[in-house]
Coordinates of C-alpha atoms in Angstrom, one line a residue:
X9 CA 159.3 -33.9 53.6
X10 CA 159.7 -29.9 53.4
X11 CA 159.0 -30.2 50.0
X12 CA 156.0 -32.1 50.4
X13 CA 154.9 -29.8 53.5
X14 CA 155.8 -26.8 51.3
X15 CA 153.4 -28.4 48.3
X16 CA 150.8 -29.4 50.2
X17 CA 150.4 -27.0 53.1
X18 CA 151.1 -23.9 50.9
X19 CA 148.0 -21.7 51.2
X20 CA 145.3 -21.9 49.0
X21 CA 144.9 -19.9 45.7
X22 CA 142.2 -17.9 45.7
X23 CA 138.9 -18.6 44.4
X24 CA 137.8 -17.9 41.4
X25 CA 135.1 -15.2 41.6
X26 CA 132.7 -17.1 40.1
X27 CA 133.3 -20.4 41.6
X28 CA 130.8 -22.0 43.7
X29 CA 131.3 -22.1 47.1
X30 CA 129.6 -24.1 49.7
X31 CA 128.5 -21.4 52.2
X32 CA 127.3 -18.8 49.6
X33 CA 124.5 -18.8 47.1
X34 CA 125.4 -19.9 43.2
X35 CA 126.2 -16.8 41.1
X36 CA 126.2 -16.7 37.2
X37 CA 128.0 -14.3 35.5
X38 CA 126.0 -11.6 33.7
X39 CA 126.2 -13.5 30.3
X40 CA 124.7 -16.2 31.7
X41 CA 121.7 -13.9 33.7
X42 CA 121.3 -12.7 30.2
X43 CA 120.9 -16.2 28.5
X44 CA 118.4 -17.1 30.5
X45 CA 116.1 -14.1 30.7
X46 CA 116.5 -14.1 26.6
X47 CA 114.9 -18.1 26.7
X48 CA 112.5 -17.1 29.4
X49 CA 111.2 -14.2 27.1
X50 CA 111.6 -16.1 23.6
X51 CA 109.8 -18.8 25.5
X52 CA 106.6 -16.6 26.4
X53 CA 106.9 -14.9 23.1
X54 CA 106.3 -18.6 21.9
X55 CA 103.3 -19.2 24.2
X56 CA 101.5 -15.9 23.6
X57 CA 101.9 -16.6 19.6
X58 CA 100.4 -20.3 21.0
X59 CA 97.7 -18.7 22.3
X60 CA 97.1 -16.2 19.8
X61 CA 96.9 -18.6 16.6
X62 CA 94.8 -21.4 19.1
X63 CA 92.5 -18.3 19.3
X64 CA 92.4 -17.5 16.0
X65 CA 92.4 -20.6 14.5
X66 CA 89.0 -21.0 16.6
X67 CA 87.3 -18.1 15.6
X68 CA 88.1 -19.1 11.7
X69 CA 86.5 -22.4 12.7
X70 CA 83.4 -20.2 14.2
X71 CA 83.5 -18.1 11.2
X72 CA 83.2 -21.6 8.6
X73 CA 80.7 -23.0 11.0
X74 CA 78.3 -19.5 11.1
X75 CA 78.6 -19.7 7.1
X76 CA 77.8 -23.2 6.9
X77 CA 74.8 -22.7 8.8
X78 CA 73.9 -20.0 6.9
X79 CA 73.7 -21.3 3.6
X80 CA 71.9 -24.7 5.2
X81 CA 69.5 -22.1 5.7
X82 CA 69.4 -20.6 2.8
X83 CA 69.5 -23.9 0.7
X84 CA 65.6 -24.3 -0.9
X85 CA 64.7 -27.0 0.2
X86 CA 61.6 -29.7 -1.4
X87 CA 58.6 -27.8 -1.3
X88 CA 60.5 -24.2 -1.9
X89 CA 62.0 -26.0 -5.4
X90 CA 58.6 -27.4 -6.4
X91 CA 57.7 -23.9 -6.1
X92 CA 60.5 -22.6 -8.4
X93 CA 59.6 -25.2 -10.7
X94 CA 56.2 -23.1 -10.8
X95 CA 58.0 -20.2 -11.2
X96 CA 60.1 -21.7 -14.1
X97 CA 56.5 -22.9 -15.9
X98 CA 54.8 -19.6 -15.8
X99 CA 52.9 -20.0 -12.8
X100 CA 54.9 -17.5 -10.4
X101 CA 56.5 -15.8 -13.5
X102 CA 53.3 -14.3 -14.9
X103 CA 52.1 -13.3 -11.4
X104 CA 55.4 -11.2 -11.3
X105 CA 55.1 -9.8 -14.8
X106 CA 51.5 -9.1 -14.6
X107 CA 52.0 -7.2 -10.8
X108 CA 55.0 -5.3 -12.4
X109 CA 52.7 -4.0 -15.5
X110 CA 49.1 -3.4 -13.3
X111 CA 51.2 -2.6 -10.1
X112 CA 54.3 -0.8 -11.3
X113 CA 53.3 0.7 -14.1
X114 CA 49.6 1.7 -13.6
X115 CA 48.7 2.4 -10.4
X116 CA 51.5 5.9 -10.6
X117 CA 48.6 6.8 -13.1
X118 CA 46.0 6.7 -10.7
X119 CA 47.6 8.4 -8.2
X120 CA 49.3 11.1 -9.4
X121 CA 47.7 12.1 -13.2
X122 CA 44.5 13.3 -11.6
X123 CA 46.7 16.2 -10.6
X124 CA 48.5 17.0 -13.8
X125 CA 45.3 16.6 -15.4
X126 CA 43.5 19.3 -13.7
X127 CA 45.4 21.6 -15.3
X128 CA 44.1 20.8 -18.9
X129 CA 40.4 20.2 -17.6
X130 CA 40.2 23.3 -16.4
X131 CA 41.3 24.7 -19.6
X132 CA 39.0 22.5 -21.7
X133 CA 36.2 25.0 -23.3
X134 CA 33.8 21.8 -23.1
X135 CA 33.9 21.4 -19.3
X136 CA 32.2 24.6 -17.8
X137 CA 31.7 23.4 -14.3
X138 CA 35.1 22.5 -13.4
X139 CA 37.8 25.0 -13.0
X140 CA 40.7 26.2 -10.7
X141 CA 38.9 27.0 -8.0
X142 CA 36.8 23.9 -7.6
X143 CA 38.9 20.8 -8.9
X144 CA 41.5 20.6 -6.0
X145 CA 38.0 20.0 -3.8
X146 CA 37.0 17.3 -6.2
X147 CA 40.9 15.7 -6.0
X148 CA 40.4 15.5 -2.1
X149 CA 37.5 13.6 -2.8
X150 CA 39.6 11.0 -3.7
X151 CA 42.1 10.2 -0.4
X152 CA 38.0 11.1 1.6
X153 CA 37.2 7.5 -0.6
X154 CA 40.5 5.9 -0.1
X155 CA 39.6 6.6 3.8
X156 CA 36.7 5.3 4.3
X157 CA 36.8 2.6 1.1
X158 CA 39.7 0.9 4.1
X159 CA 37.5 0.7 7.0
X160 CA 35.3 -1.9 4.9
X161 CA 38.7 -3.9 3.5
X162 CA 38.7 -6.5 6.3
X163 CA 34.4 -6.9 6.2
X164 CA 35.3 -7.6 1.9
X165 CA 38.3 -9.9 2.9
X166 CA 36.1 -12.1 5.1
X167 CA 33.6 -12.4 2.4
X168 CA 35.8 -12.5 -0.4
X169 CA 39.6 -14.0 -1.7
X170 CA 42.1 -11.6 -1.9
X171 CA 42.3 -12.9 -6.1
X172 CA 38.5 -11.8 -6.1
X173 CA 39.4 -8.3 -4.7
X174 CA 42.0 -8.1 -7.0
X175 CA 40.1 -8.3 -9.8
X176 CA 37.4 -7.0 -8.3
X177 CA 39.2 -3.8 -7.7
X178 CA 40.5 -3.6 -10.8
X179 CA 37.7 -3.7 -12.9
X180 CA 35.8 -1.3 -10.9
X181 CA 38.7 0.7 -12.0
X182 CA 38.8 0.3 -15.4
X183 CA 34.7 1.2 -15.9
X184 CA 35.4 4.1 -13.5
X185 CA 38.1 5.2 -15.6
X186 CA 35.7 5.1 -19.1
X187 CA 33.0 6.8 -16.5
X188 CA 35.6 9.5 -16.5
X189 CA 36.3 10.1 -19.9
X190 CA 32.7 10.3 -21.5
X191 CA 30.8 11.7 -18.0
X192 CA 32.1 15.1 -17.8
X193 CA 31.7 15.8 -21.6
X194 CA 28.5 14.8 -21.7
X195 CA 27.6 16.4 -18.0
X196 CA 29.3 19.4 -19.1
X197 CA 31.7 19.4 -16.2
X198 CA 29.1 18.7 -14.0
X199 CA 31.6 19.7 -10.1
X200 CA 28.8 17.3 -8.5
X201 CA 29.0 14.1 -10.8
X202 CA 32.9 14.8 -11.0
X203 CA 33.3 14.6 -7.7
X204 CA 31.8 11.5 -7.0
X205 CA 33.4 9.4 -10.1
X206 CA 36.5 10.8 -8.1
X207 CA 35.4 9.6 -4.8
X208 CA 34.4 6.4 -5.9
X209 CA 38.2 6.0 -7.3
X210 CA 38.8 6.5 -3.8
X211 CA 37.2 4.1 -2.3
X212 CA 39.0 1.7 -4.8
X213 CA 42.2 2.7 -3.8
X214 CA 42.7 0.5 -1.5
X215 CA 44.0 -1.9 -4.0
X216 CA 47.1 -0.2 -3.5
X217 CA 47.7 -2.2 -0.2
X218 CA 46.0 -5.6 -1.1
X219 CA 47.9 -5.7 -3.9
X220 CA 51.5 -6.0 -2.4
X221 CA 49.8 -8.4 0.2
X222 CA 48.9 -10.8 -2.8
X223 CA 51.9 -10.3 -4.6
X224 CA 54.4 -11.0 -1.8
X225 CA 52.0 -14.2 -1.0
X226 CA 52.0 -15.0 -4.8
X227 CA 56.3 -15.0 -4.4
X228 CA 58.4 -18.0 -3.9
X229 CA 59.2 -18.1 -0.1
X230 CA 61.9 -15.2 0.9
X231 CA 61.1 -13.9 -2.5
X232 CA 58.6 -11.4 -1.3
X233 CA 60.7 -8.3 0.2
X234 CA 62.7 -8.5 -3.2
X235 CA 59.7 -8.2 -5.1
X236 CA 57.9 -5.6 -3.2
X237 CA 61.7 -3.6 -3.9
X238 CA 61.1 -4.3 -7.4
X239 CA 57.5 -3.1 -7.4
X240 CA 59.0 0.4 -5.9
X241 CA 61.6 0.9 -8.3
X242 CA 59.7 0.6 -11.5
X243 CA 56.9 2.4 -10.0
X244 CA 59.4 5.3 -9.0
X245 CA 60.8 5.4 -12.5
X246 CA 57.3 5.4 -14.0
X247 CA 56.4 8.6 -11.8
X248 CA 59.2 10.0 -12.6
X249 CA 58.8 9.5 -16.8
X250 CA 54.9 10.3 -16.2
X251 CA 56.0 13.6 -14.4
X252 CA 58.2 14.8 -17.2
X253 CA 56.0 13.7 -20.2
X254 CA 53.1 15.9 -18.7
X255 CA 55.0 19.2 -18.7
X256 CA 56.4 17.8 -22.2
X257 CA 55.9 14.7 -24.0
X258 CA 52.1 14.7 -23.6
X259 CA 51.7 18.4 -22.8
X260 CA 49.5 19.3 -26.4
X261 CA 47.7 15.8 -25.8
X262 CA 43.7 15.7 -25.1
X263 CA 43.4 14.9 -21.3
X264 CA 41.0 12.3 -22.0
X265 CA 43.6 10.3 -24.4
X266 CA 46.6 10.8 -21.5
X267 CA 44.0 9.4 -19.0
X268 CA 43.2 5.9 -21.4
X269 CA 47.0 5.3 -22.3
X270 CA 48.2 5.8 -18.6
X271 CA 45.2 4.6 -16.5
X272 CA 43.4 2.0 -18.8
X273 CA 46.0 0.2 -20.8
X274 CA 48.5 -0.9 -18.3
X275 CA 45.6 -2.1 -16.1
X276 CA 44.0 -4.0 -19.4
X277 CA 47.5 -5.9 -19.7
X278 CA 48.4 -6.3 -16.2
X279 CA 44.4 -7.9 -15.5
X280 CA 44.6 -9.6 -18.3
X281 CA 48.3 -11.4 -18.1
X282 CA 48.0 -11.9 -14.2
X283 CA 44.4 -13.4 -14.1
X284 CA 43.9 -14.9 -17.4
X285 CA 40.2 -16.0 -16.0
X286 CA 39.1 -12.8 -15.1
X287 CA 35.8 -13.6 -16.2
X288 CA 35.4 -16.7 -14.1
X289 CA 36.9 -14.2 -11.1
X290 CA 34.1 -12.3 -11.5
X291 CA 31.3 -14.1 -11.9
X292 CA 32.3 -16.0 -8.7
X293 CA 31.5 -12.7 -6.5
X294 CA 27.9 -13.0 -6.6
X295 CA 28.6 -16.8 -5.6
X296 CA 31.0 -15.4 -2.9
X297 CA 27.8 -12.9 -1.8
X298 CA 25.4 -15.5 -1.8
X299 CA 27.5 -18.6 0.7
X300 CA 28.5 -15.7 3.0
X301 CA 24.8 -14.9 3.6
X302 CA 23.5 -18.5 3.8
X303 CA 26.2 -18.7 6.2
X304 CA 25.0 -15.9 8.3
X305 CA 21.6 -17.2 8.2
X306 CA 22.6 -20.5 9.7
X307 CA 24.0 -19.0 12.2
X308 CA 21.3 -16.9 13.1
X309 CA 19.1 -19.6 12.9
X310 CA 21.5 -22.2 15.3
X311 CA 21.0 -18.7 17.7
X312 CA 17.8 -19.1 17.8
X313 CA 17.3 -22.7 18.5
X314 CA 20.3 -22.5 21.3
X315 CA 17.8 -19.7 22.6

């Protein structure tokens, strides 16, 4: 009975430190404290990465979607590949080639030779009248032209088609450009009759702006601003050449031969590949003339009756 008094009455060993114990908070031991914080972290390490690929993977999605649209956009669609069908015929193509000969190539000519060539016109024993001192005047007669020639471009644009200006312009410039080579020869540098063939140039320089209008209309939609880049480059290069052959290549060359290779012939080719009907162009102006004044008149006349 001791025995089992002993046994079971002997006091209790003590508690393990860790052991739970009804009265007092659970503890972990530090191992444990350090498990858990390490899944807590490795478990929001997992949801940021979540997050962060989610968030990616979306804006990849946004990217594809973006590009998607944009080629949707770009694709041509029906009436844009009739149009490239043109091109592919000839249609658009010889518009292009024809803009890049009389454009590109031609018009440098006409603005910038008149100034190299005053140089060996004033040195030509067969033109009295114009020197030094007086050609500069008769080269600012030119942008006096090109000034006014503009403030009539929208009264010729309601009358006439920007094709009929086109040619228009350019074959005003071509007989200018013979007026030019035989006038002051046979004028003997006449400074007054100089100056006017110059300011008439003028006033036809305004081709320079209708013909990038009718170009970039003449282009394949979105074609345009590619084209008018085009037109720049080969025009820059041309300058550039034209620049260099005057103090060189053409240097010992009559100035009225310079003036037909760089101011006629381009503009012969380039009228002639870009409106193969030049002829019918032109003899549509005085047509053109004659409808806008009968139109006028009927006006008037529905004025008067109203009155």
């Amino acid at each position: 009975m001791g025995h089992v008094i002993r046994k079971f009455g002997s006091p209790p060993s003590p508690a393990h430190p860790f052991s739970p114990h009804p009265n007092q908070p659970q503890r972990h031991p530090p191992n444990v404290g350090v498990g858990l914080c390490s899944k807590k972290v490795a478990g929001m390490c997992v949801l940021v990465g979540s997050i962060a690929w989610a968030v990616r993977k979306h804006s990849r999605a946004k990217r594809h979607a973006q590009k998607a649209e944009r080629i949707d956009s770009e694709f041509v669609p029906e009436h844009q590949a009739l149009e490239l069908q043109d091109f592919m015929k000839g249609n658009v193509l010889r518009d292009l080639v024809g803009a890049c000969i009389y454009t590109g190539i031609g018009m440098p000519a006409w603005h910038m030779l008149p100034v190299f060539l005053n140089l060996k016109m004033a040195a030509d024993p067969a033109l009295p009248g114009l020197s030094d001192a007086n050609l500069p005047m008769a080269t600012t007669a030119i942008f006096v032209g090109w000034m006014l020639g503009a403030t009539f471009l929208e009264r010729a644009l309601e009358i006439f088609d920007k094709k009929q200006l086109m040619v228009l312009h350019m074959v005003g410039l071509l007989l200018l450009n013979l007026a030019i080579l035989t006038l002051p020869h046979l004028t003997a540098g006449n400074f007054v009759v100089f100056t006017a063939l110059r300011f008439v140039q003028g006033l036809l320089m305004n081709i320079t702006g209708l013909l990038k209008i009718y170009v970039t209309e003449q282009m394949p939609p979105g074609r345009g601003n590619q084209v008018l880049v085009l037109l720049s480059i080969i025009y820059s290069l041309v300058t550039i050449f034209m620049s260099w052959s005057c103090g060189g290549l053409t240097l010992m060359m009559d100035w009225r031969l310079e003036a037909f290779l760089w101011c006629t012939m381009p503009m012969v080719i380039g009228l002639v590949v870009a409106f193969p009907n030049w002829w019918a162009i032109v003899q549509s102006l005085p047509v053109a003339i004659s409808k806008k004044l009968q139109e006028k008149a009927l006006r008037v006349a529905s004025q008067g009756n109203s009155a």
